[in-house]
């Protein structure tokens, strides 16, 4: 039952070597051969044990086939020993194809002789074969393979410096043990032309011991850490399924072997293993701390770097997306630190050099007072962090500055159980600090942790500065909206005050005239309306203009406006020319404010003797009514044309606020129109207001 299984495993291991054609360096191909060796050694040892207990022809054939496969893999690893420590050597694909062709020929020949030729004879539980038989040549091939491998091992060992020899010494001992065991077995076979069953038990023990040494060397000195190009996330996600699969496979193998050897397994023992397996899998699945310890072991024993920097950077980038306030940045940073680092004590301070740094996140229980844990901007720890990448309590080579900080901040660090402090900074801007307690795995912080915190701190500082800038911009916009509203209010008050001032100037001379009294009452009513409008705007605090549209005849409306304004601007000559009737869809109050602002602007520019003419027309192409206002004033300063005069606080008049024309532009835009200005050749200014017609 096990024979087909053994053949399948050998073929899979042999075919796995074909994946080396996609590897572009000898270092990676050495890693592939080493992994194949680690897998085939226990398989070959198991086959030896099986053959020792079942001395039959089929078992002999599978063992001989497995020895040929092992010899090919062993040769492949021996050829690449020198590439194990050189990461830049590019491997020749032609040489690799030659190796594959050689392996295919050897495997095919071995398969042919094992299937179609008599291999050995079994006499008194001893395997006997003849000279120049297939077994004789396969044994000679194995002898040459292990001798060549021993020679390559010796060359590799001599080429290593003293430091690297410490890393590879267990691998060398294990390799020489395997070579010695197989060389002894091959020499005995070639000499005696026989194989004793006890030799298989000894070979199995030696190979298993060599495999243990080799596995220890790979795990202890991380000999594969530069060759495994698998993300930690992939490894971590497969830990639980792999453990469960290994358990089930082991359980099945034990059951199969016991049935094959005729052994019995009691009901209690079987279900004890089942229960223990499920308990172990459940503990691992539901215990986050155990999973973190497994992650830590994998990261520190099988990889050069402790962290997958790219994954941590992408995780923080994803968490920071959509962060609008500092609290969002704090939560994103804390989540990434909690998932990446092997500590449960995480403290975060945010602030700046002017106001100090406030503790915004800690591992303290809710309700714990932490206000006293704020750090001032002139704190020795802050001064140290601004010139160093980190502050580590267990610094191996402390400088005098570190000693001063440690002496002054020892009580602070002890109270929070802090081991490592890292800056949240970008450039010369220190915007925060990260404080970490000891690792729960018992490990020590090192350069991997320092590098990770530097990357995360820089990225967080950039996001934090962006959030602060956005908050500052939002505040500025709110202030701008308030300023705009204030400008409208002040301008309405100014216009009302101007009208009341004119009434006050003319009152001594015309106060007893009924017509003047009527005009005075209208001015007062208008001032009250303006005050009501101011009150409404202050009540709503909106930076928006909402017109109340209605249809009106433009010519008649302009003549009514002239009558109203003439009473207020008695010293100004205003004329209206409308050649035809024209219906417009507009807000009469806003349109009156537009005309009033434009005429007041003209009057303030010249004073006594100001003449203004209002005329109308239409533009059939755009479907707009056109209102043109010209005056005989000094005109508009050239630097304000064509658009600058409509910006707030831009004016060339003495005592002007620069609000009126800006308000005109906003009011016209609110009515769905536009306004433009230019100077006339004959002197004065021309304003053109375009309004939508009523269709």
XYZ file of C-alpha atoms in Angstrom:
695
model
C 0.000 0.000 0.000
C 2.877 2.369 0.759
C 4.839 1.547 -2.420
C 2.779 3.790 -4.773
C 2.820 6.504 -2.131
C 6.643 6.399 -1.964
C 6.952 6.496 -5.752
C 4.581 9.499 -5.932
C 6.517 11.490 -3.339
C 9.829 10.803 -5.069
C 8.503 11.904 -8.444
C 6.974 15.065 -6.962
C 10.240 15.994 -5.293
C 12.163 15.348 -8.492
C 9.732 17.364 -10.630
C 9.777 20.256 -8.153
C 13.302 20.940 -9.371
C 11.844 22.126 -12.701
C 10.655 25.297 -10.965
C 14.316 26.335 -10.838
C 14.152 27.355 -14.500
C 12.224 30.470 -13.402
C 14.873 31.418 -10.837
C 17.495 33.808 -12.157
C 20.231 33.407 -9.533
C 22.356 30.546 -8.248
C 21.496 31.568 -4.682
C 17.801 30.881 -5.232
C 18.508 27.577 -6.966
C 20.689 26.517 -4.039
C 17.761 27.309 -1.753
C 15.493 25.169 -3.904
C 17.938 22.234 -3.780
C 18.304 22.649 -0.005
C 14.534 22.544 0.477
C 14.335 19.419 -1.713
C 17.077 17.809 0.390
C 15.261 18.601 3.630
C 12.172 16.885 2.238
C 13.766 13.796 0.698
C 16.043 12.874 3.638
C 13.201 11.839 5.995
C 11.444 10.149 3.049
C 14.528 8.047 2.260
C 14.990 7.214 5.956
C 11.364 6.075 6.157
C 11.811 3.861 3.106
C 14.890 2.272 4.690
C 12.836 1.490 7.792
C 10.051 0.021 5.674
C 12.504 -2.160 3.737
C 14.118 -3.382 6.965
C 10.728 -4.673 8.098
C 9.432 -5.805 4.693
C 12.219 -7.502 2.726
C 10.436 -7.859 -0.619
C 11.294 -7.096 -4.239
C 8.925 -4.137 -4.692
C 10.238 -2.466 -1.550
C 13.827 -2.914 -2.801
C 12.952 -1.297 -6.128
C 11.347 1.758 -4.536
C 14.364 2.221 -2.237
C 16.800 2.000 -5.160
C 14.686 4.499 -7.132
C 14.583 6.857 -4.140
C 18.375 6.629 -3.783
C 18.784 7.698 -7.431
C 16.433 10.667 -6.874
C 18.300 11.622 -3.715
C 21.650 11.429 -5.536
C 20.383 13.799 -8.249
C 19.091 16.317 -5.691
C 22.282 15.997 -3.642
C 24.374 16.692 -6.753
C 22.216 19.729 -7.548
C 22.833 21.171 -4.089
C 26.551 20.372 -4.227
C 26.907 22.207 -7.546
C 25.512 25.371 -5.981
C 27.225 25.455 -2.599
C 29.399 28.395 -3.679
C 26.288 30.359 -4.679
C 24.777 30.102 -1.207
C 26.535 33.240 0.046
C 26.560 35.251 -3.204
C 23.217 36.885 -3.997
C 24.269 38.632 -7.211
C 25.456 35.670 -9.269
C 23.163 35.075 -12.232
C 22.721 31.412 -13.060
C 22.988 30.158 -16.622
C 19.752 28.723 -17.933
C 21.680 26.575 -20.418
C 23.597 24.871 -17.603
C 20.361 24.313 -15.730
C 18.767 22.732 -18.810
C 21.795 20.450 -19.134
C 21.358 19.381 -15.519
C 17.677 18.692 -16.118
C 18.483 16.647 -19.219
C 21.092 14.630 -17.311
C 18.613 14.002 -14.481
C 15.908 12.961 -16.920
C 18.241 10.448 -18.619
C 19.365 8.959 -15.287
C 15.788 8.738 -13.994
C 14.527 7.162 -17.197
C 17.320 4.576 -17.186
C 16.685 3.744 -13.540
C 12.958 3.376 -14.188
C 13.538 1.124 -17.180
C 15.847 -1.298 -15.352
C 13.665 -1.362 -12.255
C 10.581 -2.231 -14.307
C 11.902 -4.550 -16.966
C 14.985 -6.185 -15.400
C 15.575 -8.415 -12.436
C 17.215 -6.283 -9.795
C 18.202 -8.392 -6.778
C 17.793 -11.794 -5.268
C 16.659 -12.302 -1.683
C 18.345 -15.129 0.173
C 18.002 -15.581 3.924
C 16.766 -11.966 4.227
C 19.939 -10.742 2.497
C 19.824 -8.847 -0.790
C 22.247 -10.246 -3.370
C 23.065 -8.740 -6.763
C 25.609 -9.414 -9.477
C 28.495 -7.365 -10.725
C 27.619 -5.007 -13.580
C 23.946 -5.347 -12.742
C 21.640 -2.272 -12.520
C 22.064 -2.226 -8.740
C 25.855 -2.269 -9.164
C 25.815 0.764 -11.474
C 23.259 2.665 -9.376
C 25.443 2.085 -6.303
C 28.495 3.322 -8.202
C 26.527 6.419 -9.258
C 25.585 7.112 -5.636
C 29.221 6.656 -4.580
C 30.417 9.192 -7.174
C 27.642 11.606 -6.221
C 28.495 11.639 -2.520
C 32.255 11.854 -3.193
C 31.745 14.800 -5.544
C 29.457 16.434 -2.964
C 32.103 15.935 -0.235
C 34.713 17.593 -2.464
C 32.387 20.574 -3.147
C 31.647 20.831 0.562
C 35.350 21.028 1.331
C 35.808 23.805 -1.250
C 32.836 25.695 0.104
C 34.105 25.464 3.678
C 37.542 26.754 2.745
C 36.004 29.730 0.899
C 33.996 30.852 3.945
C 35.396 33.436 6.308
C 35.400 32.833 10.048
C 32.113 34.656 10.654
C 30.234 32.748 7.966
C 31.638 29.378 9.095
C 29.726 29.756 12.358
C 26.475 30.009 10.374
C 27.128 26.979 8.173
C 28.935 24.642 10.585
C 25.862 22.530 11.468
C 24.903 22.296 7.819
C 28.419 21.102 6.984
C 28.419 18.509 9.774
C 25.023 17.197 8.670
C 26.096 17.081 5.015
C 29.303 15.198 5.792
C 27.330 12.786 7.977
C 24.958 12.026 5.095
C 27.862 11.685 2.658
C 29.746 9.391 5.023
C 26.721 7.174 5.681
C 25.895 6.720 2.004
C 29.580 6.292 1.019
C 29.968 3.529 3.637
C 26.789 1.812 2.423
C 27.822 2.087 -1.251
C 31.357 0.798 -0.614
C 29.982 -2.222 1.292
C 27.594 -3.035 -1.549
C 30.315 -2.730 -4.213
C 32.672 -4.876 -2.178
C 30.324 -7.623 -0.969
C 27.668 -7.407 -3.732
C 25.088 -7.758 -0.973
C 22.956 -5.637 1.365
C 22.192 -6.654 4.940
C 18.815 -5.612 6.471
C 20.489 -4.227 9.594
C 22.341 -1.755 7.403
C 19.024 -0.141 6.473
C 18.193 0.518 10.119
C 21.591 2.131 10.675
C 21.285 4.183 7.500
C 17.825 5.385 8.551
C 19.132 6.481 11.958
C 22.132 8.312 10.453
C 20.012 10.071 7.824
C 17.439 11.162 10.386
C 20.161 12.519 12.643
C 21.709 14.357 9.702
C 18.277 15.743 8.782
C 17.779 17.044 12.325
C 21.153 18.801 12.264
C 20.457 20.260 8.839
C 16.993 21.491 9.866
C 18.435 23.071 13.002
C 21.094 24.860 10.955
C 18.508 26.243 8.548
C 16.184 27.426 11.337
C 18.839 28.654 13.792
C 20.980 30.605 11.338
C 18.174 31.525 8.921
C 19.969 30.052 5.931
C 16.830 30.480 3.844
C 15.958 34.005 4.973
C 17.310 35.612 1.813
C 15.763 33.035 -0.451
C 12.174 32.836 0.767
C 10.237 35.438 -1.186
C 6.882 34.810 0.459
C 4.985 37.538 2.269
C 4.591 37.085 5.994
C 0.849 37.535 5.533
C 0.770 34.422 3.362
C 2.818 32.456 5.882
C 0.703 33.628 8.822
C -2.586 32.867 7.078
C -1.463 29.296 6.355
C -0.177 28.485 9.848
C -3.454 27.117 11.224
C -4.399 25.147 8.064
C -0.834 23.839 7.792
C -0.766 22.665 11.401
C -4.127 20.984 11.005
C -3.059 19.384 7.716
C 0.228 18.202 9.236
C -1.634 16.726 12.187
C -4.141 14.896 9.992
C -1.388 13.699 7.664
C 0.683 12.465 10.584
C -2.311 10.754 12.111
C -3.106 9.059 8.813
C 0.506 7.981 8.312
C 0.683 6.484 11.804
C -2.562 4.598 11.249
C -1.400 3.365 7.834
C 1.966 2.208 9.133
C 0.357 0.394 12.055
C -2.014 -1.404 9.717
C 0.841 -2.242 7.360
C 3.011 -3.639 10.165
C 0.085 -5.435 11.779
C 0.162 -3.293 14.930
C -2.939 -2.432 16.989
C -4.008 0.948 18.320
C -6.316 1.108 21.267
C -9.527 3.096 21.123
C -8.453 5.366 23.992
C -5.078 6.232 22.462
C -6.591 7.011 19.090
C -9.247 9.357 20.424
C -6.742 10.903 22.813
C -4.695 12.016 19.817
C -7.836 13.274 18.106
C -8.863 15.306 21.165
C -5.386 16.701 21.699
C -5.202 17.736 18.057
C -8.483 19.615 18.117
C -7.633 21.241 21.444
C -4.282 22.445 20.098
C -5.875 23.752 16.881
C -8.627 25.502 18.863
C -6.172 27.159 21.236
C -4.151 28.445 18.319
C -7.221 29.642 16.438
C -8.761 31.545 19.368
C -5.665 32.774 21.213
C -4.382 35.980 19.668
C -1.337 36.047 21.926
C -0.198 32.588 20.812
C -0.695 33.525 17.170
C 1.379 36.666 17.724
C 4.137 34.577 19.284
C 4.110 32.267 16.275
C 4.298 35.293 13.986
C 7.215 36.604 16.016
C 9.028 33.268 15.805
C 8.551 33.068 12.020
C 9.638 36.685 11.479
C 12.752 36.421 13.645
C 13.915 32.943 12.614
C 13.168 32.697 8.906
C 13.515 36.288 7.649
C 16.279 38.849 7.686
C 13.838 41.653 8.548
C 11.495 41.434 11.473
C 8.712 43.278 9.635
C 7.224 43.426 6.161
C 7.765 47.181 5.752
C 5.756 47.470 2.548
C 2.710 45.798 4.116
C 2.873 48.012 7.221
C 3.228 51.142 5.062
C 0.268 50.142 2.899
C -1.812 49.307 5.986
C -1.166 52.743 7.486
C -1.876 54.433 4.138
C -5.190 52.609 3.943
C -6.097 53.528 7.507
C -5.232 57.197 6.914
C -7.475 57.470 3.873
C -10.365 59.732 4.699
C -8.801 60.986 7.961
C -10.378 64.418 8.510
C -9.420 65.217 12.099
C -6.516 64.428 14.425
C -8.557 61.742 16.203
C -8.772 59.792 12.923
C -4.978 59.943 12.543
C -4.521 58.774 16.143
C -6.826 55.779 15.645
C -5.135 54.811 12.359
C -1.663 54.991 13.893
C -2.655 53.022 16.977
C -4.300 50.237 14.955
C -1.226 49.756 12.757
C 1.161 49.827 15.733
C -0.971 47.324 17.657
C -1.064 44.900 14.707
C 2.592 45.288 13.724
C 4.492 45.479 17.005
C 4.810 42.818 19.681
C 3.781 45.001 22.607
C 0.505 45.954 24.259
C 1.803 49.192 25.811
C 1.521 51.958 23.221
C 1.470 55.682 24.002
C 1.008 58.488 21.466
C 1.611 62.203 21.996
C 0.533 64.908 19.512
C 1.406 68.584 19.591
C 3.947 71.118 18.361
C 7.001 73.017 19.517
C 4.973 75.987 20.772
C 2.331 74.283 22.947
C 4.064 71.043 23.874
C 2.870 67.482 23.322
C -0.345 66.111 24.808
C -0.997 62.427 25.425
C -3.789 61.513 22.974
C -3.695 57.705 23.200
C -2.438 55.302 25.839
C -2.720 51.741 27.069
C -4.044 52.875 30.432
C -7.464 51.716 31.532
C -10.365 54.136 30.961
C -10.616 56.678 33.735
C -6.883 56.669 34.499
C -5.533 60.189 34.871
C -2.882 60.922 32.252
C -2.831 64.730 32.107
C 0.390 64.810 34.089
C 1.991 62.764 31.303
C 2.066 65.709 28.887
C 5.508 66.642 27.585
C 6.619 70.253 27.243
C 8.431 71.496 24.161
C 11.637 72.195 26.126
C 11.672 68.758 27.771
C 15.075 66.987 27.604
C 13.417 64.015 25.916
C 12.013 66.241 23.153
C 15.378 67.917 22.625
C 17.011 64.500 22.352
C 14.410 63.146 19.927
C 14.742 66.142 17.598
C 18.362 65.171 16.915
C 18.090 61.360 17.142
C 15.981 58.719 15.431
C 14.883 57.147 18.742
C 15.471 56.927 22.471
C 16.037 53.360 23.679
C 16.217 52.697 27.412
C 18.474 49.686 26.786
C 20.909 51.481 24.506
C 24.083 49.422 24.190
C 26.429 52.353 23.561
C 24.881 55.415 25.257
C 26.377 58.836 24.677
C 26.553 61.612 27.332
C 23.375 63.252 26.034
C 21.482 59.959 26.370
C 22.735 59.591 29.945
C 21.467 63.075 30.853
C 18.033 62.326 29.439
C 17.896 58.946 31.175
C 18.809 60.514 34.488
C 16.191 63.268 34.271
C 13.371 61.148 32.767
C 13.881 57.862 34.594
C 10.857 58.349 36.863
C 8.671 59.307 33.882
C 9.737 56.292 31.816
C 9.364 53.922 34.774
C 5.867 55.166 35.621
C 4.650 54.304 32.114
C 6.942 51.268 31.705
C 8.381 52.738 28.494
C 11.325 51.115 26.747
C 11.428 52.927 23.401
C 10.498 56.482 22.315
C 10.333 57.366 18.601
C 9.505 60.695 16.921
C 6.532 61.468 14.701
C 8.258 63.928 12.431
C 8.870 64.925 8.843
C 11.846 67.085 8.030
C 12.437 69.397 10.983
C 8.789 69.316 12.114
C 8.294 67.242 15.273
C 4.538 66.803 15.629
C 4.395 63.947 18.108
C 5.999 61.024 19.909
C 5.430 57.258 20.068
C 6.159 55.447 23.321
C 6.396 51.639 23.518
C 6.556 49.263 26.443
C 8.453 45.943 26.489
C 7.641 43.185 23.996
C 5.379 40.478 25.407
C 7.464 37.870 23.542
C 10.474 38.654 25.718
C 12.372 39.937 22.674
C 14.392 43.141 22.495
C 13.868 46.130 20.235
C 16.410 46.418 17.440
C 17.127 48.144 14.163
C 14.091 46.574 12.486
C 11.850 48.261 15.062
C 13.701 51.572 14.741
C 13.379 51.532 10.943
C 9.679 50.630 11.068
C 8.920 53.427 13.544
C 10.860 55.910 11.412
C 8.765 55.052 8.345
C 5.475 55.049 10.247
C 6.361 58.252 12.104
C 7.190 60.109 8.898
C 4.010 58.943 7.184
C 1.868 59.845 10.197
C 3.484 63.277 10.491
C 2.682 64.004 6.855
C -0.962 62.989 7.343
C -1.223 64.942 10.594
C 0.157 68.120 9.021
C -2.292 67.707 6.135
C -5.208 67.339 8.577
C -4.090 70.386 10.532
C -3.750 72.375 7.325
C -7.245 71.293 6.257
C -8.681 72.316 9.627
C -6.886 75.646 9.398
C -8.196 76.147 5.872
C -11.743 75.327 6.983
C -11.424 77.854 9.806
C -10.100 80.428 7.340
C -13.047 79.806 5.054
C -15.449 80.268 7.942
C -13.694 83.509 8.801
C -13.841 84.592 5.165
C -17.561 83.838 5.022
C -18.066 85.932 8.149
C -15.989 88.738 6.680
C -18.041 88.680 3.497
C -21.263 88.800 5.464
C -19.849 91.647 7.532
C -18.900 93.501 4.350
C -22.464 93.261 3.063
C -23.835 94.435 6.388
C -21.412 97.330 6.637
C -22.139 98.400 3.088
C -25.898 98.447 3.702
C -25.346 100.469 6.845
C -23.005 102.822 4.952
C -25.595 103.403 2.189
C -28.309 104.043 4.742
C -26.033 106.409 6.621
C -25.224 108.251 3.367
C -28.912 108.787 2.601
C -29.628 109.951 6.132
C -26.650 112.292 5.957
C -28.016 113.888 2.762
C -31.385 114.366 4.433
C -29.673 115.942 7.414
C -27.760 118.397 5.199
C -30.901 119.557 3.340
C -33.209 119.586 6.388
C -32.419 123.150 7.675
C -33.353 124.638 4.310
C -36.340 122.456 3.256
C -37.668 120.980 6.497
C -40.924 122.935 6.279
C -41.681 121.921 2.709
C -44.287 119.145 2.462
C -42.499 117.535 -0.495
C -39.226 117.397 1.459
C -41.006 115.936 4.445
C -42.441 113.206 2.214
C -38.975 112.482 0.780
C -37.530 112.405 4.281
C -40.091 109.814 5.353
C -39.270 107.677 2.298
C -35.564 107.870 3.144
C -36.309 106.811 6.707
C -38.448 103.933 5.421
C -35.630 102.885 3.108
C -33.121 103.008 5.975
C -35.436 100.857 8.078
C -35.736 98.339 5.225
C -31.958 98.208 5.013
C -31.704 97.620 8.752
C -34.254 94.817 8.410
C -32.166 93.255 5.669
C -29.085 93.511 7.866
C -30.965 91.853 10.721
C -32.088 89.031 8.419
C -28.543 88.376 7.203
C -27.143 88.403 10.702
C -29.880 85.990 11.742
C -29.227 83.470 9.000
C -25.432 83.904 8.822
C -25.485 82.641 5.256
C -23.005 83.578 2.614
C -25.661 83.082 -0.057
C -28.029 85.323 -2.028
C -31.513 83.893 -2.557
C -33.479 86.115 -4.961
C -37.280 86.314 -5.015
C -37.907 86.333 -8.754
C -40.880 87.956 -10.456
C -41.699 89.257 -13.919
C -41.562 92.997 -14.477
C -41.300 95.494 -17.322
C -37.738 96.757 -17.265
C -38.333 100.295 -18.626
C -41.065 101.158 -16.137
C -39.024 99.665 -13.291
C -35.998 101.812 -14.190
C -38.138 104.975 -14.310
C -39.538 104.192 -10.860
C -35.995 103.618 -9.577
C -34.934 107.010 -10.995
C -37.747 108.723 -9.064
C -36.757 107.001 -5.820
C -33.063 107.716 -6.241
C -33.572 111.299 -7.413
C -35.053 112.166 -4.056
C -31.963 110.799 -2.317
C -29.440 112.142 -4.839
C -31.025 115.502 -5.586
C -27.743 117.030 -6.793
C -27.214 114.248 -9.368
C -28.827 114.278 -12.818
C -30.267 110.871 -13.784
C -31.925 110.087 -17.116
C -33.559 106.855 -18.389
C -33.924 105.881 -22.054
C -35.972 102.788 -22.939
C -36.732 102.340 -26.649
C -39.103 99.387 -26.232
C -40.857 97.387 -23.593
C -38.866 94.481 -22.191
C -39.947 91.788 -19.721
C -37.341 90.409 -17.321
C -37.466 87.709 -14.631
C -35.682 89.217 -11.631
C -35.821 90.316 -7.996
C -36.873 94.000 -7.885
C -35.241 94.666 -4.495
C -31.884 93.217 -5.559
C -32.013 94.997 -8.932
C -32.743 98.296 -7.177
C -29.726 97.680 -4.882
C -27.583 97.112 -7.987
C -28.656 100.395 -9.578
C -28.338 102.237 -6.292
C -24.786 100.982 -5.761
C -23.719 101.897 -9.292
C -25.212 105.420 -9.104
C -23.842 106.032 -5.601
C -20.449 104.894 -6.841
C -20.661 107.435 -9.691
C -21.816 110.213 -7.351
C -19.034 109.549 -4.820
C -16.440 109.614 -7.607
C -17.401 113.122 -8.890
C -19.776 114.691 -6.383
C -21.778 117.773 -7.443
C -22.579 117.921 -11.147
C -22.621 114.170 -11.697
C -24.690 113.134 -14.713
C -25.759 109.491 -15.185
C -27.663 107.983 -18.106
C -29.461 104.633 -17.968
C -30.400 102.906 -21.237
C -31.735 99.452 -22.123
C -31.427 96.992 -24.986
C -31.442 93.271 -25.657
C -29.105 90.629 -27.052
C -31.021 88.158 -29.197
C -28.066 85.728 -29.347
C -27.829 85.285 -25.576
C -31.463 86.030 -24.677
C -30.476 88.717 -22.181
C -31.647 92.199 -21.369
C -28.876 94.780 -21.303
C -28.838 97.768 -18.953
C -26.094 100.331 -19.678
C -25.151 103.045 -17.146
C -22.736 105.795 -18.193
C -21.527 108.803 -16.215
C -19.342 111.868 -16.643
C -17.041 111.079 -13.753
C -13.245 110.689 -13.744
C -13.481 107.084 -14.965
C -11.931 103.944 -13.557
C -8.225 103.450 -12.809
C -6.683 101.283 -15.527
C -5.120 98.890 -13.035
C -8.615 97.988 -11.804
C -9.898 97.024 -15.253
C -11.438 94.804 -16.348
C -12.129 92.669 -13.248
C -10.088 93.927 -10.292
C -12.620 96.651 -9.403
C -15.214 93.921 -8.674
C -12.969 92.285 -6.069
C -13.580 93.130 -2.386
C -11.730 96.081 -0.883
C -10.386 97.237 -4.274
C -11.064 100.955 -4.851
C -9.351 104.128 -6.047
C -11.693 106.560 -4.249
C -10.659 108.379 -1.117
C -12.638 106.984 1.800
C -14.097 104.188 -0.355
C -14.671 100.753 1.159
C -14.251 98.728 -2.048
C -17.428 96.810 -1.193
C -20.071 98.377 -3.458
C -18.971 97.040 -6.840
C -18.075 93.659 -5.317
C -21.614 93.513 -3.937
C -22.994 94.519 -7.359
C -21.201 91.598 -9.008
C -22.498 89.098 -6.442
C -26.048 90.409 -6.654
C -26.048 90.288 -10.465
C -24.647 86.748 -10.356
C -27.412 85.811 -7.930
C -29.948 87.032 -10.520
C -28.341 84.852 -13.217
C -26.658 87.738 -15.021
C -23.280 89.423 -15.376
C -21.735 92.880 -15.085
C -18.742 94.497 -16.783
C -17.099 97.908 -16.749
C -14.933 100.024 -19.020
C -13.852 103.636 -19.530
C -15.474 105.811 -22.221
C -13.313 107.541 -24.805
C -15.047 110.844 -24.126
C -14.554 110.442 -20.376
C -16.424 108.747 -17.578
C -17.253 105.127 -16.985
C -19.617 102.649 -18.565
C -21.207 99.752 -16.654
C -23.125 97.045 -18.521
C -25.547 94.804 -16.621
C -26.957 91.749 -18.403
C -30.090 90.068 -17.045
C -32.129 87.089 -18.271
C -35.230 87.972 -20.287
C -38.644 86.569 -19.469
C -39.424 84.107 -22.258
